[in-house]
GROMACS .gro file of C-alpha atoms in nm:
model
  193
    1MET     CA    1  -5.925   7.622  -7.147
    2PRO     CA    2  -6.286   7.592  -7.263
    3ASN     CA    3  -6.350   7.261  -7.080
    4ILE     CA    4  -6.278   7.404  -6.735
    5ARG     CA    5  -6.573   7.508  -6.520
    6ARG     CA    6  -6.583   7.869  -6.402
    7ARG     CA    7  -6.766   8.059  -6.136
    8PHE     CA    8  -6.878   8.413  -6.194
    9VAL     CA    9  -6.849   8.702  -5.952
   10PHE     CA   10  -7.069   9.005  -6.007
   11GLY     CA   11  -7.058   9.345  -5.840
   12GLU     CA   12  -6.686   9.405  -5.874
   13PRO     CA   13  -6.577   9.760  -5.961
   14GLY     CA   14  -6.751   9.873  -6.276
   15MET     CA   15  -7.014   9.600  -6.238
   16GLN     CA   16  -6.814   9.377  -6.468
   17ARG     CA   17  -6.857   9.004  -6.449
   18ARG     CA   18  -6.538   8.830  -6.340
   19GLU     CA   19  -6.471   8.468  -6.436
   20ILE     CA   20  -6.280   8.253  -6.191
   21PRO     CA   21  -6.170   7.914  -6.332
   22GLU     CA   22  -6.191   7.608  -6.109
   23ILE     CA   23  -5.816   7.552  -6.157
   24PRO     CA   24  -5.597   7.862  -6.149
   25ARG     CA   25  -5.512   7.963  -6.504
   26GLU     CA   26  -5.161   8.061  -6.390
   27ALA     CA   27  -5.097   7.711  -6.248
   28VAL     CA   28  -5.197   7.542  -6.574
   29ARG     CA   29  -4.992   7.793  -6.776
   30GLU     CA   30  -4.690   7.727  -6.554
   31ALA     CA   31  -4.731   7.349  -6.587
   32VAL     CA   32  -4.749   7.374  -6.967
   33ALA     CA   33  -4.451   7.612  -6.982
   34ASN     CA   34  -4.251   7.372  -6.763
   35ALA     CA   35  -4.348   7.080  -6.983
   36LEU     CA   36  -4.236   7.262  -7.299
   37CYS     CA   37  -3.915   7.383  -7.135
   38HIS     CA   38  -3.804   7.060  -6.969
   39ARG     CA   39  -3.947   6.786  -7.190
   40ASP     CA   40  -3.736   6.525  -7.363
   41TYR     CA   41  -3.738   6.627  -7.730
   42THR     CA   42  -3.565   6.305  -7.839
   43THR     CA   43  -3.894   6.116  -7.809
   44GLY     CA   44  -4.163   6.131  -8.072
   45THR     CA   45  -4.435   6.213  -7.820
   46ALA     CA   46  -4.595   6.548  -7.747
   47VAL     CA   47  -4.685   6.742  -7.435
   48GLU     CA   48  -5.047   6.664  -7.349
   49VAL     CA   49  -5.312   6.851  -7.153
   50ASN     CA   50  -5.580   6.599  -7.064
   51VAL     CA   51  -5.912   6.714  -6.918
   52TYR     CA   52  -6.114   6.448  -6.734
   53MET     CA   53  -6.430   6.472  -6.525
   54ASP     CA   54  -6.240   6.470  -6.194
   55PHE     CA   55  -5.899   6.611  -6.284
   56VAL     CA   56  -5.679   6.783  -6.541
   57GLU     CA   57  -5.327   6.664  -6.609
   58VAL     CA   58  -5.029   6.798  -6.800
   59VAL     CA   59  -4.811   6.516  -6.931
   60SER     CA   60  -4.453   6.593  -7.029
   61PRO     CA   61  -4.233   6.343  -7.212
   62GLY     CA   62  -3.921   6.273  -7.009
   63LEU     CA   63  -3.825   6.258  -6.645
   64PHE     CA   64  -3.652   6.504  -6.417
   65PRO     CA   65  -3.274   6.500  -6.472
   66GLU     CA   66  -3.090   6.241  -6.263
   67GLY     CA   67  -3.045   6.361  -5.908
   68ASP     CA   68  -3.334   6.607  -5.936
   69ALA     CA   69  -3.698   6.560  -5.831
   70PRO     CA   70  -4.009   6.774  -5.781
   71GLU     CA   71  -3.961   6.743  -5.403
   72ASN     CA   72  -3.627   6.930  -5.430
   73HIS     CA   73  -3.802   7.230  -5.586
   74LEU     CA   74  -4.090   7.231  -5.335
   75ALA     CA   75  -3.831   7.226  -5.053
   76GLY     CA   76  -3.672   7.542  -5.197
   77GLY     CA   77  -3.386   7.378  -5.387
   78ASP     CA   78  -3.299   7.443  -5.746
   79GLY     CA   79  -3.216   7.085  -5.842
   80GLY     CA   80  -2.857   7.178  -5.924
   81LEU     CA   81  -2.970   7.397  -6.217
   82LYS     CA   82  -2.958   7.109  -6.465
   83GLN     CA   83  -3.135   7.229  -6.777
   84ARG     CA   84  -3.234   6.972  -7.035
   85ASN     CA   85  -3.306   7.235  -7.302
   86PRO     CA   86  -3.110   7.554  -7.221
   87GLY     CA   87  -3.192   7.720  -7.556
   88ILE     CA   88  -3.565   7.665  -7.514
   89ALA     CA   89  -3.544   7.776  -7.149
   90GLN     CA   90  -3.371   8.096  -7.258
   91ALA     CA   91  -3.630   8.165  -7.529
   92LEU     CA   92  -3.919   8.108  -7.286
   93PHE     CA   93  -3.749   8.333  -7.029
   94ARG     CA   94  -3.703   8.615  -7.283
   95SER     CA   95  -4.065   8.582  -7.393
   96GLY     CA   96  -4.181   8.617  -7.033
   97MET     CA   97  -4.333   8.268  -7.020
   98ILE     CA   98  -4.101   8.153  -6.740
   99GLU     CA   99  -3.928   8.344  -6.463
  100GLN     CA  100  -3.637   8.143  -6.333
  101TYR     CA  101  -3.527   7.781  -6.352
  102GLY     CA  102  -3.649   7.572  -6.062
  103THR     CA  103  -3.941   7.794  -5.963
  104GLY     CA  104  -4.220   7.636  -6.169
  105ILE     CA  105  -4.339   7.370  -5.927
  106PRO     CA  106  -4.332   7.605  -5.623
  107ARG     CA  107  -4.534   7.858  -5.830
  108ILE     CA  108  -4.788   7.592  -5.923
  109LYS     CA  109  -4.819   7.499  -5.555
  110ARG     CA  110  -4.864   7.865  -5.453
  111TYR     CA  111  -5.134   7.925  -5.714
  112CYS     CA  112  -5.319   7.605  -5.620
  113ASP     CA  113  -5.289   7.664  -5.243
  114ALA     CA  114  -5.430   8.015  -5.284
  115GLU     CA  115  -5.740   7.877  -5.457
  116GLY     CA  116  -5.773   7.557  -5.250
  117VAL     CA  117  -5.701   7.331  -5.548
  118LYS     CA  118  -5.518   7.004  -5.484
  119PHE     CA  119  -5.232   6.927  -5.721
  120SER     CA  120  -4.991   6.636  -5.736
  121TYR     CA  121  -4.715   6.506  -5.958
  122ARG     CA  122  -4.582   6.168  -6.049
  123GLN     CA  123  -4.327   6.018  -6.280
  124THR     CA  124  -4.403   5.714  -6.490
  125ALA     CA  125  -4.143   5.513  -6.680
  126ASN     CA  126  -4.087   5.799  -6.927
  127THR     CA  127  -4.314   6.093  -6.842
  128THR     CA  128  -4.366   6.356  -6.575
  129VAL     CA  129  -4.731   6.424  -6.495
  130ILE     CA  130  -4.875   6.719  -6.305
  131ARG     CA  131  -5.234   6.660  -6.196
  132PHE     CA  132  -5.489   6.917  -6.081
  133ASP     CA  133  -5.796   6.780  -5.904
  134ARG     CA  134  -6.113   6.953  -6.014
  135PRO     CA  135  -6.290   7.095  -5.707
  136GLY     CA  136  -6.646   6.975  -5.671
  137ALA     CA  137  -6.603   6.697  -5.925
  138GLN     CA  138  -6.595   6.426  -5.659
  139VAL     CA  139  -6.940   6.297  -5.569
  140SER     CA  140  -6.988   6.046  -5.288
  141ILE     CA  141  -7.214   5.758  -5.383
  142GLU     CA  142  -7.194   5.423  -5.212
  143GLU     CA  143  -6.998   5.193  -5.435
  144ASN     CA  144  -7.181   4.918  -5.617
  145ALA     CA  145  -7.036   4.575  -5.536
  146SER     CA  146  -7.032   4.484  -5.906
  147MET     CA  147  -6.860   4.809  -6.004
  148PRO     CA  148  -6.497   4.775  -6.114
  149LYS     CA  149  -6.283   4.931  -5.838
  150HIS     CA  150  -6.092   5.171  -6.069
  151ILE     CA  151  -6.414   5.339  -6.187
  152GLY     CA  152  -6.543   5.616  -5.960
  153ALA     CA  153  -6.889   5.556  -5.818
  154ALA     CA  154  -7.026   5.881  -5.957
  155LYS     CA  155  -6.907   5.795  -6.307
  156TYR     CA  156  -7.042   5.440  -6.286
  157GLU     CA  157  -7.389   5.560  -6.185
  158ILE     CA  158  -7.436   5.769  -6.500
  159LEU     CA  159  -7.353   5.483  -6.738
  160ASP     CA  160  -7.623   5.286  -6.913
  161GLU     CA  161  -7.631   4.904  -6.890
  162ALA     CA  162  -7.436   4.848  -7.214
  163GLU     CA  163  -7.163   5.088  -7.100
  164ARG     CA  164  -7.140   4.907  -6.765
  165ILE     CA  165  -7.107   4.574  -6.944
  166ALA     CA  166  -6.835   4.721  -7.169
  167ILE     CA  167  -6.636   4.843  -6.868
  168THR     CA  168  -6.675   4.512  -6.687
  169LEU     CA  169  -6.560   4.315  -6.993
  170ALA     CA  170  -6.267   4.548  -7.056
  171THR     CA  171  -6.167   4.528  -6.688
  172GLU     CA  172  -6.181   4.148  -6.682
  173ARG     CA  173  -6.019   4.087  -7.022
  174GLY     CA  174  -5.805   4.396  -7.074
  175ARG     CA  175  -6.005   4.489  -7.385
  176VAL     CA  176  -6.342   4.430  -7.549
  177THR     CA  177  -6.427   4.401  -7.917
  178ARG     CA  178  -6.736   4.542  -8.082
  179ARG     CA  179  -6.868   4.193  -8.153
  180GLU     CA  180  -6.815   4.073  -7.792
  181LEU     CA  181  -6.998   4.375  -7.658
  182SER     CA  182  -7.278   4.346  -7.912
  183ASP     CA  183  -7.331   3.978  -7.827
  184THR     CA  184  -7.295   4.009  -7.450
  185ALA     CA  185  -7.503   4.324  -7.402
  186GLY     CA  186  -7.758   4.237  -7.671
  187ILE     CA  187  -7.710   4.565  -7.856
  188GLY     CA  188  -7.658   4.654  -8.221
  189LYS     CA  189  -7.316   4.700  -8.380
  190MET     CA  190  -7.350   5.078  -8.409
  191LYS     CA  191  -7.423   5.119  -8.036
  192ALA     CA  192  -7.136   4.880  -7.956
  193VAL     CA  193  -6.899   5.104  -8.150
   0.00000   0.00000   0.00000
């Protein structure tokens, strides 16, 4: 993943540079493989890998099968071996992309724990999301009283005045048009876009 920060270790055998990604490559690979294997293919949506300043998330269309949950797998259960897509699971197993049903989330946890990376999961109305927090991306800055509460302080500080106005308007109204932003912030239409 080109948008993931890496640290470099020098002096290993052979004096080769070794790249260590901020989020374990194996954990992201496992999350994507799980998403492809267990997603709901009846929807028209795709698996997404979203990279943000503070976190990376893998979004899979569909929920865990009824009676199954990520907690079951982390506790060592297999969720009753309910496969949503047995043909795809078999193909991914034969290709070496997955090992065994029900082991993906514990593997992700092991990889993340080994590197000190926090991961979490949640289910929305129709998706399962695995989130990896990006180490070092959180910066503590005292929050500005006028700053919308859902915007991180570090992110808010790097915005220019027009961007802050746009976020405030969008937070208050749910959206902001180019014309509203142009008029309110006193900027041209191109900058408002």
